[in-house]
mmCIF file of C-alpha atoms in Angstrom:
data_model
loop_
_atom_site.group_PDB
_atom_site.id
_atom_site.type_symbol
_atom_site.label_atom_id
_atom_site.label_comp_id
_atom_site.label_asym_id
_atom_site.label_seq_id
_atom_site.Cartn_x
_atom_site.Cartn_y
_atom_site.Cartn_z
ATOM 1 C CA MET A 680 127.887 76.422 102.125
ATOM 2 C CA SER A 681 130.299 77.574 99.427
ATOM 3 C CA VAL A 682 129.702 77.659 95.691
ATOM 4 C CA SER A 683 132.411 77.844 93.055
ATOM 5 C CA LEU A 684 131.923 79.096 89.510
ATOM 6 C CA GLU A 685 135.354 77.901 88.371
ATOM 7 C CA ARG A 686 134.299 75.869 85.320
ATOM 8 C CA PRO A 687 136.143 77.461 82.387
ATOM 9 C CA GLY A 688 134.421 76.860 79.069
ATOM 10 C CA GLN A 689 131.421 75.127 80.644
ATOM 11 C CA PRO A 690 127.836 76.485 80.601
ATOM 12 C CA LEU A 691 126.686 77.673 83.989
ATOM 13 C CA ARG A 692 124.573 75.152 85.852
ATOM 14 C CA LEU A 693 121.049 76.611 86.099
ATOM 15 C CA GLY A 694 118.487 75.553 88.703
ATOM 16 C CA VAL A 695 114.824 76.583 88.928
ATOM 17 C CA GLY A 696 112.792 76.851 92.134
ATOM 18 C CA ILE A 697 108.978 76.827 92.050
ATOM 19 C CA CYS A 698 106.450 77.236 94.872
ATOM 20 C CA ALA A 699 103.167 75.392 94.458
ATOM 21 C CA LEU A 700 99.747 75.119 96.040
ATOM 22 C CA ASP A 701 97.064 73.562 93.835
ATOM 23 C CA GLU A 702 99.058 74.366 90.695
ATOM 24 C CA GLU A 703 98.362 71.218 88.674
ATOM 25 C CA VAL A 704 97.477 73.140 85.506
ATOM 26 C CA GLY A 705 100.335 75.613 85.684
ATOM 27 C CA LEU A 706 102.937 72.977 86.503
ATOM 28 C CA GLY A 707 101.663 70.823 83.666
ATOM 29 C CA ARG A 708 102.506 73.638 81.269
ATOM 30 C CA LEU A 709 105.663 75.019 82.924
ATOM 31 C CA LEU A 710 107.641 71.892 83.770
ATOM 32 C CA PRO A 711 107.809 70.429 80.229
ATOM 33 C CA ARG A 712 109.019 73.860 79.056
ATOM 34 C CA LEU A 713 111.864 73.768 81.599
ATOM 35 C CA MET A 714 112.956 70.310 80.457
ATOM 36 C CA GLY A 715 113.858 71.567 76.982
ATOM 37 C CA GLU A 716 117.031 71.092 74.992
ATOM 38 C CA GLY A 717 120.515 72.566 74.887
ATOM 39 C CA LEU A 718 121.148 75.698 76.909
ATOM 40 C CA ASP A 719 117.458 76.675 76.923
ATOM 41 C CA ARG A 720 116.597 74.313 79.779
ATOM 42 C CA ALA A 721 117.075 73.902 83.511
ATOM 43 C CA ASP A 722 119.670 71.495 84.875
ATOM 44 C CA VAL A 723 117.651 71.028 88.069
ATOM 45 C CA VAL A 724 114.033 71.896 88.930
ATOM 46 C CA VAL A 725 112.782 71.896 92.521
ATOM 47 C CA VAL A 726 109.074 72.211 93.367
ATOM 48 C CA ALA A 727 108.045 73.007 96.934
ATOM 49 C CA ASP A 728 104.429 71.964 97.453
ATOM 50 C CA GLY A 729 102.435 73.481 100.292
ATOM 51 C CA GLY A 730 99.822 70.754 100.661
ATOM 52 C CA SER A 731 97.993 70.746 97.334
ATOM 53 C CA ALA A 732 94.615 69.051 97.060
ATOM 54 C CA ASP A 733 95.014 68.506 93.316
ATOM 55 C CA ARG A 734 97.645 66.553 91.335
ATOM 56 C CA SER A 735 100.430 69.119 91.711
ATOM 57 C CA ARG A 736 102.784 66.680 93.423
ATOM 58 C CA GLU A 737 102.164 63.956 90.863
ATOM 59 C CA VAL A 738 102.691 66.389 87.974
ATOM 60 C CA ALA A 739 105.999 67.515 89.509
ATOM 61 C CA ARG A 740 107.259 63.955 89.829
ATOM 62 C CA GLU A 741 106.033 62.937 86.361
ATOM 63 C CA ASN A 742 108.010 65.795 84.823
ATOM 64 C CA GLY A 743 111.278 65.025 86.577
ATOM 65 C CA ALA A 744 111.241 67.746 89.238
ATOM 66 C CA LEU A 745 112.623 67.239 92.722
ATOM 67 C CA LEU A 746 109.681 67.537 95.114
ATOM 68 C CA LEU A 747 109.752 69.125 98.555
ATOM 69 C CA ASP A 748 106.498 68.133 100.211
ATOM 70 C CA GLY A 749 104.671 69.848 103.066
ATOM 71 C CA THR A 750 106.382 73.253 103.177
ATOM 72 C CA ARG A 751 103.687 75.940 103.564
ATOM 73 C CA GLY A 752 103.966 79.661 102.864
ATOM 74 C CA ARG A 753 105.812 81.271 99.967
ATOM 75 C CA GLY A 754 108.736 82.576 102.043
ATOM 76 C CA PRO A 755 109.539 79.201 103.662
ATOM 77 C CA GLN A 756 108.996 77.474 100.313
ATOM 78 C CA LEU A 757 111.496 79.762 98.601
ATOM 79 C CA VAL A 758 114.033 79.170 101.365
ATOM 80 C CA ALA A 759 113.592 75.410 100.968
ATOM 81 C CA THR A 760 113.851 75.406 97.164
ATOM 82 C CA ALA A 761 116.999 77.533 97.240
ATOM 83 C CA GLU A 762 118.645 75.274 99.811
ATOM 84 C CA ARG A 763 117.936 72.194 97.700
ATOM 85 C CA LEU A 764 119.145 73.853 94.506
ATOM 86 C CA LEU A 765 122.397 74.808 96.196
ATOM 87 C CA GLU A 766 122.802 71.251 97.442
ATOM 88 C CA GLU A 767 122.471 70.168 93.793
ATOM 89 C CA GLY A 768 125.404 72.407 92.882
ATOM 90 C CA VAL A 769 123.660 74.988 90.701
ATOM 91 C CA GLU A 770 125.544 78.179 89.910
ATOM 92 C CA VAL A 771 122.552 80.350 88.967
ATOM 93 C CA LEU A 772 119.198 80.158 90.761
ATOM 94 C CA LEU A 773 115.990 81.123 88.914
ATOM 95 C CA PHE A 774 112.706 81.445 90.800
ATOM 96 C CA LEU A 775 109.435 81.148 88.879
ATOM 97 C CA HIS A 776 105.747 81.300 89.699
ATOM 98 C CA ALA A 777 104.038 78.015 88.907
ATOM 99 C CA ASP A 778 101.563 79.710 86.547
ATOM 100 C CA SER A 779 104.216 81.591 84.588
ATOM 101 C CA LEU A 780 105.983 80.505 81.390
ATOM 102 C CA PRO A 781 109.423 81.572 80.116
ATOM 103 C CA GLY A 782 109.525 82.427 76.429
ATOM 104 C CA ASP A 783 111.573 80.511 73.889
ATOM 105 C CA GLY A 784 115.267 81.081 74.499
ATOM 106 C CA ALA A 785 114.739 82.746 77.900
ATOM 107 C CA LEU A 786 116.750 80.238 79.928
ATOM 108 C CA ALA A 787 119.626 80.432 77.446
ATOM 109 C CA VAL A 788 119.569 84.239 77.828
ATOM 110 C CA VAL A 789 119.790 83.861 81.624
ATOM 111 C CA ARG A 790 122.840 81.586 81.319
ATOM 112 C CA SER A 791 124.511 83.970 78.888
ATOM 113 C CA ALA A 792 123.849 87.030 81.067
ATOM 114 C CA PHE A 793 125.665 85.501 84.034
ATOM 115 C CA SER A 794 128.784 84.961 81.949
ATOM 116 C CA ASP A 795 129.344 88.592 82.993
ATOM 117 C CA PRO A 796 131.119 88.088 86.338
ATOM 118 C CA GLN A 797 129.887 91.463 87.611
ATOM 119 C CA LEU A 798 126.186 90.610 87.311
ATOM 120 C CA VAL A 799 124.570 89.771 90.659
ATOM 121 C CA ALA A 800 120.933 89.232 89.696
ATOM 122 C CA ALA A 801 118.447 89.760 86.884
ATOM 123 C CA GLY A 802 114.775 89.748 85.966
ATOM 124 C CA MET A 803 112.946 88.893 82.759
ATOM 125 C CA LYS A 804 110.855 91.197 80.603
ATOM 126 C CA GLN A 805 107.253 90.710 81.688
ATOM 127 C CA ARG A 806 104.296 89.952 79.421
ATOM 128 C CA VAL A 807 100.852 89.584 81.012
ATOM 129 C CA ASP A 808 98.694 86.890 79.404
ATOM 130 C CA ALA A 809 95.735 89.197 78.735
ATOM 131 C CA ALA A 810 94.638 91.864 76.280
ATOM 132 C CA GLY A 811 94.091 95.456 77.327
ATOM 133 C CA ARG A 812 95.988 98.705 77.728
ATOM 134 C CA VAL A 813 96.074 98.415 81.512
ATOM 135 C CA PHE A 814 98.067 95.177 81.296
ATOM 136 C CA ARG A 815 100.602 96.817 78.995
ATOM 137 C CA TRP A 816 101.005 99.495 81.677
ATOM 138 C CA ILE A 817 101.504 96.793 84.326
ATOM 139 C CA GLU A 818 104.225 95.224 82.157
ATOM 140 C CA ARG A 819 106.053 98.539 81.753
ATOM 141 C CA ALA A 820 105.856 99.207 85.482
ATOM 142 C CA ALA A 821 107.279 95.766 86.310
ATOM 143 C CA ASP A 822 110.130 96.158 83.817
ATOM 144 C CA GLY A 823 110.876 99.608 85.207
ATOM 145 C CA ARG A 824 111.194 98.176 88.712
ATOM 146 C CA VAL A 825 113.713 95.612 87.494
ATOM 147 C CA ARG A 826 115.769 98.343 85.804
ATOM 148 C CA ARG A 827 115.885 100.095 89.189
ATOM 149 C CA GLY A 828 117.115 96.895 90.844
ATOM 150 C CA MET A 829 113.835 95.644 92.335
ATOM 151 C CA VAL A 830 112.819 92.201 91.073
ATOM 152 C CA PHE A 831 109.435 90.971 92.314
ATOM 153 C CA GLY A 832 108.520 87.305 92.048
ATOM 154 C CA ASP A 833 106.494 87.709 88.856
ATOM 155 C CA SER A 834 109.543 89.098 87.021
ATOM 156 C CA ALA A 835 111.428 85.782 87.358
ATOM 157 C CA LEU A 836 114.332 86.609 89.664
ATOM 158 C CA SER A 837 117.628 84.959 88.744
ATOM 159 C CA VAL A 838 120.660 85.296 91.014
ATOM 160 C CA ARG A 839 124.222 84.061 91.067
ATOM 161 C CA ALA A 840 124.613 81.431 93.787
ATOM 162 C CA PRO A 841 127.574 82.998 95.660
ATOM 163 C CA ASP A 842 125.784 86.365 95.751
ATOM 164 C CA TYR A 843 122.579 84.726 97.013
ATOM 165 C CA LEU A 844 124.558 83.192 99.860
ATOM 166 C CA ALA A 845 126.547 86.354 100.541
ATOM 167 C CA VAL A 846 123.425 88.433 101.234
ATOM 168 C CA GLY A 847 121.754 85.735 103.322
ATOM 169 C CA GLY A 848 119.220 84.487 100.770
ATOM 170 C CA PHE A 849 115.460 84.533 101.184
ATOM 171 C CA GLU A 850 113.955 84.974 104.626
ATOM 172 C CA PRO A 851 110.973 82.779 105.623
ATOM 173 C CA LEU A 852 108.579 85.740 105.565
ATOM 174 C CA PRO A 853 104.835 85.558 104.852
ATOM 175 C CA LEU A 854 105.060 88.504 102.436
ATOM 176 C CA PHE A 855 107.651 90.676 100.660
ATOM 177 C CA GLU A 856 110.407 88.085 100.832
ATOM 178 C CA ASP A 857 111.292 89.043 97.230
ATOM 179 C CA VAL A 858 111.435 92.754 98.054
ATOM 180 C CA GLU A 859 113.736 92.242 101.016
ATOM 181 C CA LEU A 860 116.083 90.000 99.029
ATOM 182 C CA SER A 861 116.181 92.476 96.119
ATOM 183 C CA ASP A 862 117.085 95.288 98.535
ATOM 184 C CA ARG A 863 120.112 93.313 99.711
ATOM 185 C CA LEU A 864 121.131 92.177 96.234
ATOM 186 C CA ARG A 865 121.113 95.640 94.670
ATOM 187 C CA ARG A 866 123.390 96.898 97.440
ATOM 188 C CA ARG A 867 125.813 94.131 96.482
ATOM 189 C CA GLY A 868 126.037 94.775 92.747
ATOM 190 C CA PRO A 869 124.335 95.187 89.376
ATOM 191 C CA ILE A 870 120.836 93.858 88.684
ATOM 192 C CA ARG A 871 119.762 93.794 85.043
ATOM 193 C CA LEU A 872 116.541 93.539 83.075
ATOM 194 C CA LEU A 873 117.072 90.811 80.475
ATOM 195 C CA GLU A 874 115.337 92.447 77.519
ATOM 196 C CA GLU A 875 115.597 89.319 75.344
ATOM 197 C CA ALA A 876 114.157 86.957 77.982
ATOM 198 C CA GLU A 877 110.382 87.113 78.298
ATOM 199 C CA ILE A 878 108.242 85.708 81.099
ATOM 200 C CA LEU A 879 104.536 85.153 80.448
ATOM 201 C CA VAL A 880 102.555 86.091 83.579
ATOM 202 C CA CYS A 881 99.083 84.777 84.389
ATOM 203 C CA ALA A 882 96.442 87.520 84.620
ATOM 204 C CA ARG A 883 93.954 85.473 86.638
ATOM 205 C CA ARG A 884 94.314 87.343 89.924
ATOM 206 C CA TRP A 885 93.830 90.734 88.294
ATOM 207 C CA GLU A 886 90.868 89.441 86.304
ATOM 208 C CA GLN A 887 89.157 87.825 89.298
ATOM 209 C CA GLU A 888 89.771 90.555 91.878
ATOM 210 C CA GLY A 889 89.863 93.575 89.572
ATOM 211 C CA VAL A 890 92.906 95.424 88.290
ATOM 212 C CA LEU A 891 92.248 98.627 90.240
ATOM 213 C CA ARG A 892 91.600 96.809 93.516
ATOM 214 C CA CYS A 893 94.731 94.638 93.186
ATOM 215 C CA THR A 894 96.934 97.542 92.172
ATOM 216 C CA LEU A 895 95.795 99.895 94.939
ATOM 217 C CA ARG A 896 96.117 97.168 97.572
ATOM 218 C CA ASN A 897 99.629 96.308 96.432
ATOM 219 C CA TRP A 898 100.680 99.973 96.451
ATOM 220 C CA ILE A 899 99.330 100.404 99.978
ATOM 221 C CA LEU A 900 101.028 97.243 101.231
ATOM 222 C CA ARG A 901 104.365 98.230 99.699
ATOM 223 C CA ALA A 902 104.103 101.714 101.192
ATOM 224 C CA LEU A 903 103.387 100.274 104.636
ATOM 225 C CA HIS A 904 106.292 97.873 104.253
ATOM 226 C CA ARG A 905 108.617 100.754 103.376
ATOM 227 C CA LEU A 906 107.375 102.550 106.481
ATOM 228 C CA GLY A 907 108.511 99.610 108.590
ATOM 229 C CA VAL A 908 105.333 97.580 109.130
ATOM 230 C CA ALA A 909 106.333 93.953 109.617
ATOM 231 C CA PRO A 910 105.401 91.499 106.831
ATOM 232 C CA ARG A 911 103.588 89.256 109.322
ATOM 233 C CA HIS A 912 101.106 92.081 109.961
ATOM 234 C CA LEU A 913 100.751 93.011 106.291
ATOM 235 C CA ALA A 914 100.078 89.388 105.353
ATOM 236 C CA ARG A 915 96.710 89.605 107.151
ATOM 237 C CA LEU A 916 95.609 92.106 104.489
ATOM 238 C CA TYR A 917 96.723 89.939 101.562
ATOM 239 C CA ARG A 918 94.400 87.051 100.812
ATOM 240 C CA PRO A 919 96.217 83.916 99.631
ATOM 241 C CA PHE A 920 95.434 83.152 96.020
ATOM 242 C CA ARG A 921 95.300 79.553 94.885
ATOM 243 C CA ARG A 922 96.061 79.976 91.203
ATOM 244 C CA GLY A 923 95.485 76.431 90.170
ATOM 245 C CA ALA A 924 92.136 76.070 91.867
ATOM 246 C CA THR A 925 90.150 77.346 88.925
ATOM 247 C CA GLY A 926 92.171 75.587 86.245
#
């Protein structure tokens, strides 16, 4: 599949991919935001649903998203959403968590950033939807990772379509699919933190499981991954979290 960006004077075509499992509440907030006006909107939104028991699929359809039904697991879902976005002819792919929310103007900032032909990928400035000094530390740590060229899923990865294809795109992994893609992208070219584009991140997992427990577990898993432990083994230590289940 080839993608051309030869559209002089035209805004880049932006597509958003979202993975969902019982995300009725989050999708009900996120999708209307993506269907905004002018340059601060998505041209195409694809939702991959992994078998939700709530109204996630209905909410996706009601808000004009293209629905991919029955794909389970975040890695395979990301692969599927990217493939559909590319079929729709998007030039920049943006991947969002279903319980996140881009700030006003964020999508316009993404489009503008990729007018730089050297930029390969980018992440947004993170803001956790919770009070407390520990969450401000989490935000700074996430933004620091993006500055070093490592964009995790909760930092809203955006990537130029030809570069996504050139590095092989997402792999259908059960864990760390974002880490492995970021590793390949940063070897290809510049990755930037978009300081003027903010992504609001849900704090529910930290609040329910405990900040210290979540943070230590994630550090250990990332260390084991760097040491070469396969994601399929690490996934056994990472309990799936159904964000929408509690509303």
